[in-house]
Each structure stands twice: as structure tokens, then as C-alpha cells.
Amino acid sequence: MQLCKRRYLNDDGLKGVKAYKYSGRDDSLLYNHVLSPMAGWLVDKFMPSWVAPNVITVCGMTFILMSHLQYWYYSKGEEVGSYAPSWVHYLAAFNIVLYSTFDNMDGKQARKTGSSSTYGMLVDHGVDCIMAMLLGLNVVAAVRMDQTEAFYTMIFVTIIPAYAAVWETYQLKGMFLPIINGPNEGLLSVCLTFIWTGFVGSDWWQVEQLWGYTRAQLLVRYCFVFGVFAALSNTYKVLTHKSDEGIWPRIQRIIPELIIIGCLIVVERVSPSGIAKTHFRSLFYFFLFFHAKLDILLQTYMAASQKARIFRLSVIIPAVLFAANSVVGHYLGKCPVDEVVLLKGGLVYSLLMFVHFVLNLTDEMTTYLGIRVFSISKVKAT
């Protein structure tokens, strides 16, 4: 079993995790005047003190998963542009409200019970990272986007801004959200999109509206502008932040994510079987776990005040090999390995790789901190 063990933090990093104190600020008016007070009231009035914060986090996650499975069912797995009944959209909106509420409640429950920990912060962040991707897939299914536009929407509106935000968090040693941000106003916008889609029907998005673009296409461009703007804002803050560290080490921390994104785009552009269209969801699930591992690792190193080691061969090699297989197939007319077979094998690998990462990081941190994952009672720390 020792062969399966993997350490991600050195001794100084573990000490940093124990000493870490959350630093950040959320300037959102919606958060400060509505969401935060409501979550605090619910925790104070209804949440028993024996409920662990991580339980609340995982329960919140299940609401988004429920909607995602419903869209997956009505999309027949891979057909993003398929029809779903109105109640699916309404339920998706309601589930976002529940998810957002639970997401705000877990931290307040941790403070109420005195069980705040760096590990709990990472669980919350990891769930948010994965749920952002699934929410993006839910939106493109709800408005029945064209497969190609849905593909690039997922990259430039979901993946890039999410990683750029944690990149900024690492450099600034805290999360500082502007007055309008994704976790609050962004989720509200998505919620309203689902409600409106349920009311008018998904066909409403396919009507030509302006300059020959359908409403769904206009939505793509609107989201694209804001997603790229957010990522550029994060990048500007990272590169201009005053530090003894040079520019190149900062840039290095985003290169592995750019490799993942580049591989995704290469596959979409050159795949001889058009696998980005025929297996749209599976392709994103495959790369989702790579993105999530890099994202959570960078957040972990920030909390540990440990130098980030983001170049992970377990992530980069499979992504590059998959893209290389498509490139060779593009020039030879046939891939050396069937793309569908490779994708199915890659899905199994990426899932197991991510589970291995989560289990090892969890064991490493909970053992050192002397805490349990889903209960408040403590164990003997190392």
C-alpha cells in the first residue's frame, strides 16, 4: 500500500497549513447584504452544532450534480443541443440557490463550532472548482448551444477564469473579490438564465436576434467578453503585484493549465473523427480532473506557503498524448489509437488519478492537523 502513497507537502508546508489564516474580502453587495446574512441566520437558527462543515459542503454539491445528471439524461449523454422540459430548468435554478446557500453556510458553521481548518477551506474550493465546470455544461445544454460554440464557451468562460482566479490567490496570498464577481452575481445570472429558459422554452434561444446571430450565440459572446476580462484582470494583478519574486516564476504556475487548454483546442481542431462533437461531455470530463488537480494543488501550496510544484506529469503526459494521437490521425487519415477507445481509457485514468490525489492529500492533511473529514470530533495529531 505504501506504493500508492504520495506526499504533496513537505514538513514546512505542513506547518504552514497548520498556521494558515484565511485572508480575503468579498465586496459584492449581494453577498454582504443578502447571501451572507441569510446563510448566517440559517446556521444560527437551524444548523445543529454536531454537523461538520464538510457535510454541508458536500450536500451543496449534490444539488448541482442532480441538475447535471438531468441535463445529461435529456441530452442523451453527448448531444448538448437536445431539448429538456421546463421543469428541468426551473429545478436547475432552484438547485443553484441551494448550492449557493450551502456554500456560504459551511464557513459560518465552521466558525460557529470552532472547527475551521485549512483542509475545510480546500474542500470548499475543490467542490467549487468542479461545480463551476458542471454548471457551465448545464448552461450550454439549457440554451442548446452549437457544439463548437459550447466547446469554446467552456474553455474561455469556465476553465480559464477559474484557474486565473486561483493563480491570483496564490500570488496575493488571499482571495479578494470585486463588487461584481462570479461566485455571487455570476451564479445569480446563471440562475436567472435557467428561470427564463424554463418560462420561454429553450427554442427561444435559437431565434435570430441581432446581426444574424441567434440569442444563444449572443449569450456566448457576452459571456466570452466577461470571462476573458476577468482572466485578464487576474493576470494583471499577478504580474504587477509587488514581490521579490520575478515575473517568470509567476508565469510558470499557469503554463501547465495552458498546456491542458492547448491540448483541448488541438483535439477540437484536428480530430479526424470530430470527437469534440460526438463525445463533447466525455472529453470535458476527461480534462476536468486534470484541471481540478492543478487548481486544488495551487490553492494548497498557497495555504501551505510552499513553493508551487505544478508541473505534474500525471496530468500533462496523458493530455499531450491524447492531443498527439489526434494530430497524427489528422495527417495520416487515421489515428494510431482509436480516439473513442483512448477517451474511454483516459476517462478511467483521469478519475482514478484524481481520486488518488484527493485521498492522499486528505490523509496527509487530516493526519497532521488531527481532524476528521465528516465529523467535528478531533483525533490525535502528528
Coordinates of C-alpha atoms in Angstrom, one line a residue:
M1 CA 0.0 0.0 0.0
Q2 CA 3.0 2.3 0.6
L3 CA 3.5 2.3 -3.2
C4 CA 0.2 4.2 -3.5
K5 CA 1.3 6.9 -1.0
R6 CA 2.1 10.3 -2.3
R7 CA 3.2 13.3 -0.4
Y8 CA 2.3 16.8 -1.7
L9 CA 3.5 18.9 1.2
N10 CA 6.9 19.0 2.8
D11 CA 7.4 19.4 6.6
D12 CA 7.5 23.2 6.3
G13 CA 4.4 23.1 4.2
L14 CA 2.5 21.1 6.8
K15 CA 3.5 23.6 9.4
G16 CA 2.3 26.4 7.1
V17 CA -1.1 24.6 6.7
K18 CA -1.5 24.4 10.5
A19 CA -0.6 28.1 10.9
Y20 CA -2.6 29.3 7.9
K21 CA -5.2 32.0 8.5
Y22 CA -7.7 32.8 5.7
S23 CA -7.2 36.2 4.1
G24 CA -9.7 37.7 1.7
R25 CA -12.5 40.1 1.1
D26 CA -15.8 39.9 -0.9
D27 CA -17.0 43.4 -1.9
S28 CA -20.2 42.1 -3.5
L29 CA -23.3 44.0 -2.3
L30 CA -25.4 40.9 -3.0
Y31 CA -23.1 38.8 -0.8
N32 CA -22.8 41.3 2.1
H33 CA -26.4 42.3 2.3
V34 CA -28.3 39.2 1.2
L35 CA -26.4 35.9 0.9
S36 CA -24.1 36.2 3.9
P37 CA -26.8 37.4 6.4
M38 CA -29.2 34.7 5.2
A39 CA -26.6 32.0 5.5
G40 CA -25.7 33.2 9.0
W41 CA -29.3 33.2 10.1
L42 CA -29.9 29.7 8.8
V43 CA -26.8 28.4 10.6
D44 CA -27.7 30.1 13.9
K45 CA -31.3 29.0 13.8
F46 CA -31.4 25.6 12.2
M47 CA -28.0 24.0 11.9
P48 CA -27.1 21.6 14.8
S49 CA -23.6 22.1 16.3
W50 CA -22.7 18.5 15.6
V51 CA -23.0 18.9 11.8
A52 CA -19.5 19.1 10.3
P53 CA -18.9 22.0 7.8
N54 CA -17.6 19.5 5.2
V55 CA -21.0 17.7 5.3
I56 CA -22.7 21.0 4.4
T57 CA -20.2 21.5 1.5
V58 CA -20.8 18.0 0.1
C59 CA -24.6 18.4 0.4
G60 CA -24.5 21.6 -1.5
M61 CA -22.5 19.8 -4.3
T62 CA -25.2 17.2 -4.7
F63 CA -27.7 19.9 -5.8
I64 CA -25.6 20.8 -8.9
L65 CA -24.9 17.1 -9.6
M66 CA -28.6 16.4 -9.6
S67 CA -29.3 19.0 -12.2
H68 CA -26.2 17.9 -14.2
L69 CA -27.5 14.3 -14.4
Q70 CA -30.9 15.6 -15.5
Y71 CA -29.4 17.6 -18.4
W72 CA -27.2 14.6 -19.2
Y73 CA -30.2 12.4 -19.4
Y74 CA -32.2 14.7 -21.6
S75 CA -29.2 15.4 -23.8
K76 CA -28.7 11.7 -24.4
G77 CA -25.3 11.9 -22.8
E78 CA -23.4 13.8 -25.6
E79 CA -25.9 15.8 -27.5
V80 CA -25.6 19.2 -26.0
G81 CA -28.3 20.8 -28.1
S82 CA -31.1 18.4 -27.2
Y83 CA -34.4 19.5 -25.6
A84 CA -35.2 19.4 -21.9
P85 CA -38.6 20.1 -20.3
S86 CA -39.3 23.3 -18.5
W87 CA -39.3 21.7 -15.0
V88 CA -35.6 20.7 -15.5
H89 CA -34.6 24.4 -16.0
Y90 CA -36.7 25.5 -13.0
L91 CA -35.2 22.9 -10.8
A92 CA -31.7 23.8 -12.0
A93 CA -32.3 27.4 -10.9
F94 CA -33.6 26.3 -7.5
N95 CA -30.6 24.0 -7.1
I96 CA -28.3 26.9 -7.7
V97 CA -30.0 28.8 -4.9
L98 CA -29.5 25.8 -2.6
Y99 CA -25.9 25.3 -3.7
S100 CA -25.0 29.0 -3.1
T101 CA -26.7 29.0 0.3
F102 CA -24.9 25.8 1.4
D103 CA -21.6 27.2 0.0
N104 CA -22.0 30.2 2.3
M105 CA -23.2 28.2 5.3
D106 CA -20.2 25.8 5.6
G107 CA -17.8 28.6 6.6
K108 CA -20.2 30.0 9.1
Q109 CA -20.8 26.6 10.6
A110 CA -17.1 26.1 10.9
R111 CA -16.7 29.4 12.8
K112 CA -19.8 28.6 15.0
T113 CA -18.4 25.2 16.0
G114 CA -14.8 26.3 16.2
S115 CA -13.9 23.7 13.6
S116 CA -12.3 25.9 10.9
S117 CA -9.4 24.4 9.2
T118 CA -7.2 24.8 6.1
Y119 CA -8.4 21.4 4.9
G120 CA -12.1 22.5 5.1
M121 CA -11.2 25.6 3.0
L122 CA -9.6 23.3 0.4
V123 CA -12.7 21.0 0.3
D124 CA -14.9 24.1 -0.2
H125 CA -12.6 25.3 -3.0
G126 CA -12.2 21.9 -4.7
V127 CA -16.0 21.5 -4.8
D128 CA -16.4 25.0 -6.3
C129 CA -13.8 24.2 -8.9
I130 CA -15.6 21.1 -10.2
M131 CA -19.1 22.5 -9.8
A132 CA -18.2 25.5 -12.0
M133 CA -17.4 23.2 -14.8
L134 CA -20.6 21.2 -14.4
L135 CA -22.6 24.4 -14.2
G136 CA -21.1 25.5 -17.5
L137 CA -22.1 22.2 -19.1
N138 CA -25.6 22.7 -17.7
V139 CA -25.9 26.2 -19.2
V140 CA -24.8 25.2 -22.7
A141 CA -27.3 22.3 -22.6
A142 CA -30.2 24.6 -21.3
V143 CA -29.8 27.1 -24.1
R144 CA -28.9 24.5 -26.7
M145 CA -25.7 26.0 -27.9
D146 CA -24.0 24.8 -31.0
Q147 CA -21.4 22.2 -30.1
T148 CA -18.4 24.2 -31.3
E149 CA -19.5 27.4 -29.5
A150 CA -20.3 25.4 -26.4
F151 CA -16.8 24.0 -26.5
Y152 CA -15.1 27.3 -26.5
T153 CA -17.5 28.8 -24.0
M154 CA -16.5 26.1 -21.6
I155 CA -12.8 27.0 -22.1
F156 CA -12.9 30.8 -22.0
V157 CA -15.8 31.3 -19.6
T158 CA -15.3 28.5 -17.2
I159 CA -11.8 26.9 -17.2
I160 CA -9.5 29.9 -17.8
P161 CA -11.2 32.4 -15.4
A162 CA -11.4 29.7 -12.7
Y163 CA -7.7 29.0 -12.8
A164 CA -6.7 32.6 -13.3
A165 CA -8.6 33.4 -10.0
V166 CA -6.7 30.8 -8.0
W167 CA -3.4 31.9 -9.7
E168 CA -4.1 35.4 -8.3
T169 CA -5.0 34.0 -4.9
Y170 CA -1.6 32.2 -4.8
Q171 CA 0.3 35.4 -5.6
L172 CA -1.6 37.7 -3.4
K173 CA -2.0 35.2 -0.6
G174 CA -5.7 35.7 -0.4
M175 CA -8.9 35.9 -2.4
F176 CA -10.2 39.4 -3.0
L177 CA -13.4 39.5 -4.9
P178 CA -14.6 42.7 -6.6
I179 CA -18.1 44.3 -6.2
I180 CA -19.4 42.1 -9.1
N181 CA -18.0 38.6 -9.2
G182 CA -18.6 35.1 -10.4
P183 CA -19.5 33.3 -7.1
N184 CA -22.3 35.8 -6.3
E185 CA -23.6 37.9 -9.3
G186 CA -22.3 35.2 -11.7
L187 CA -24.4 32.5 -10.0
L188 CA -27.4 34.8 -9.9
S189 CA -27.1 35.4 -13.7
V190 CA -26.9 31.7 -14.3
C191 CA -29.9 31.1 -12.0
L192 CA -32.0 33.8 -13.9
T193 CA -30.9 32.2 -17.2
F194 CA -32.4 28.9 -16.1
I195 CA -35.6 30.5 -14.9
W196 CA -36.1 32.4 -18.1
T197 CA -35.4 29.3 -20.2
G198 CA -38.0 27.4 -18.2
F199 CA -40.5 30.2 -18.9
V200 CA -39.9 30.8 -22.6
G201 CA -38.5 27.4 -23.6
S202 CA -35.1 26.6 -25.0
D203 CA -36.3 27.3 -28.6
W204 CA -36.3 31.0 -27.6
W205 CA -32.5 30.9 -27.6
Q206 CA -32.4 29.7 -31.2
V207 CA -34.2 32.7 -32.7
E208 CA -32.1 35.1 -34.8
Q209 CA -31.8 38.4 -32.9
L210 CA -29.0 40.7 -34.0
W211 CA -26.5 40.9 -36.8
G212 CA -27.5 37.4 -37.9
Y213 CA -26.7 35.9 -34.5
T214 CA -29.1 33.8 -32.5
R215 CA -29.8 34.7 -28.9
A216 CA -27.7 31.7 -27.8
Q217 CA -24.8 33.0 -29.9
L218 CA -25.1 36.5 -28.4
L219 CA -25.1 35.0 -24.9
V220 CA -21.9 33.2 -25.8
R221 CA -20.2 36.4 -26.9
Y222 CA -21.5 38.3 -23.9
C223 CA -20.1 35.6 -21.5
F224 CA -16.9 35.4 -23.5
V225 CA -16.2 39.1 -23.1
F226 CA -16.7 39.0 -19.3
G227 CA -14.8 35.7 -18.9
V228 CA -11.7 37.0 -20.8
F229 CA -11.9 40.3 -19.0
A230 CA -12.0 38.6 -15.6
A231 CA -9.0 36.4 -16.6
L232 CA -7.0 39.4 -17.9
S233 CA -7.8 41.3 -14.6
N234 CA -6.4 38.4 -12.6
T235 CA -3.3 38.2 -14.8
Y236 CA -2.7 41.9 -14.5
K237 CA -2.8 41.7 -10.7
V238 CA -0.5 38.7 -10.7
L239 CA 2.1 40.3 -12.9
T240 CA 2.1 43.7 -11.2
H241 CA 2.0 42.5 -7.6
K242 CA 5.0 43.8 -5.7
S243 CA 7.2 40.9 -4.7
D244 CA 10.8 39.8 -4.5
E245 CA 9.8 37.1 -7.0
G246 CA 10.4 37.7 -10.7
I247 CA 7.9 37.5 -13.5
W248 CA 9.0 34.2 -14.9
P249 CA 8.2 32.1 -11.7
R250 CA 4.7 33.6 -11.7
I251 CA 4.2 32.7 -15.3
Q252 CA 5.4 29.1 -14.8
R253 CA 2.5 28.4 -12.5
I254 CA 0.0 28.9 -15.3
I255 CA 1.9 27.1 -18.0
P256 CA 0.6 23.5 -17.1
E257 CA -3.0 24.8 -17.3
L258 CA -2.3 26.4 -20.7
I259 CA -0.9 23.1 -21.9
I260 CA -4.2 21.4 -20.8
I261 CA -6.2 24.1 -22.6
G262 CA -4.0 23.9 -25.7
C263 CA -4.4 20.1 -25.9
L264 CA -8.2 20.6 -25.7
I265 CA -8.2 23.1 -28.6
V266 CA -5.8 21.0 -30.7
V267 CA -8.2 18.0 -30.3
E268 CA -11.2 20.1 -31.3
R269 CA -9.4 21.5 -34.4
V270 CA -7.7 18.4 -35.8
S271 CA -9.5 15.3 -34.6
P272 CA -10.2 13.2 -37.7
S273 CA -13.4 11.7 -36.1
G274 CA -14.6 15.0 -34.8
I275 CA -14.6 13.6 -31.2
A276 CA -15.2 17.1 -29.7
K277 CA -18.6 17.0 -31.3
T278 CA -19.5 13.3 -30.9
H279 CA -18.2 13.0 -27.4
F280 CA -18.4 16.6 -26.1
R281 CA -19.2 15.8 -22.5
S282 CA -16.8 12.9 -22.1
L283 CA -13.9 15.0 -23.5
F284 CA -14.6 17.7 -20.9
Y285 CA -14.9 15.1 -18.1
F286 CA -11.6 13.7 -19.2
F287 CA -9.8 17.1 -18.9
L288 CA -11.9 18.3 -15.9
F289 CA -10.0 16.1 -13.5
F290 CA -6.7 17.4 -14.8
H291 CA -7.8 21.0 -14.4
A292 CA -9.2 20.3 -10.9
K293 CA -6.0 18.7 -9.7
L294 CA -3.9 21.7 -10.8
D295 CA -6.4 24.1 -9.4
I296 CA -6.6 22.5 -6.0
L297 CA -2.8 21.9 -5.8
L298 CA -2.1 25.6 -6.4
Q299 CA -4.6 26.6 -3.7
T300 CA -3.0 24.0 -1.4
Y301 CA 0.5 25.4 -1.9
M302 CA -0.8 28.9 -1.3
A303 CA -2.2 27.8 2.1
A304 CA 1.0 26.0 3.0
S305 CA 3.2 28.9 1.9
Q306 CA 5.1 26.3 0.0
K307 CA 6.7 26.8 -3.4
A308 CA 4.3 25.5 -6.0
R309 CA 5.2 22.4 -7.9
I310 CA 2.5 22.5 -10.6
F311 CA 4.3 20.6 -13.5
R312 CA 2.6 17.2 -12.9
L313 CA 3.5 14.5 -15.4
S314 CA 0.4 12.6 -14.3
V315 CA -1.6 15.5 -15.8
I316 CA 0.5 16.7 -18.7
I317 CA 1.6 13.5 -20.3
P318 CA -1.9 12.0 -20.8
A319 CA -3.3 15.3 -22.2
V320 CA -0.4 15.7 -24.6
L321 CA -0.6 12.0 -25.7
F322 CA -4.3 12.3 -26.4
A323 CA -3.7 15.5 -28.5
A324 CA -0.7 14.0 -30.3
N325 CA -2.9 11.0 -31.2
S326 CA -5.4 13.3 -32.9
V327 CA -2.6 15.3 -34.7
V328 CA -1.1 12.1 -36.1
G329 CA -4.6 11.0 -37.2
H330 CA -5.2 14.3 -38.9
Y331 CA -2.1 13.9 -41.1
L332 CA -2.4 10.1 -41.7
G333 CA -6.1 10.0 -42.0
K334 CA -6.4 7.5 -39.1
C335 CA -5.3 7.8 -35.5
P336 CA -2.8 5.3 -34.2
V337 CA -5.2 4.5 -31.4
D338 CA -9.0 4.8 -31.9
E339 CA -10.0 8.2 -30.3
V340 CA -13.1 6.8 -28.6
V341 CA -11.3 3.9 -27.1
L342 CA -8.5 6.2 -25.9
L343 CA -11.0 8.6 -24.5
K344 CA -12.8 5.9 -22.5
G345 CA -9.5 4.7 -21.1
G346 CA -8.4 8.2 -20.4
L347 CA -11.6 8.9 -18.5
V348 CA -11.0 6.0 -16.2
Y349 CA -7.4 7.1 -15.8
S350 CA -8.2 10.7 -15.0
L351 CA -10.9 9.8 -12.5
L352 CA -8.6 7.3 -10.7
M353 CA -5.7 9.8 -10.8
F354 CA -7.9 12.5 -9.2
V355 CA -9.3 10.1 -6.5
H356 CA -5.7 9.1 -5.7
F357 CA -4.7 12.7 -5.4
V358 CA -7.7 13.6 -3.1
L359 CA -7.3 10.6 -0.9
N360 CA -3.5 11.2 -0.4
L361 CA -3.9 14.9 0.2
T362 CA -6.8 14.3 2.6
D363 CA -4.8 11.6 4.6
E364 CA -1.7 13.8 4.7
M365 CA -3.5 16.9 6.0
T366 CA -6.1 15.4 8.3
T367 CA -3.4 13.2 10.0
Y368 CA -1.2 16.2 10.6
L369 CA -4.0 18.5 11.7
G370 CA -5.7 15.9 13.8
I371 CA -9.1 16.3 12.4
R372 CA -11.8 14.2 10.8
V373 CA -13.4 14.8 7.4
F374 CA -17.1 14.5 8.2
S375 CA -17.3 14.9 11.9
I376 CA -16.2 17.6 14.3
S377 CA -14.5 15.4 16.8
K378 CA -10.7 15.5 16.7
V379 CA -8.2 12.8 16.6
K380 CA -4.6 12.8 17.8
A381 CA -2.5 15.0 15.5
T382 CA 1.0 14.0 14.4

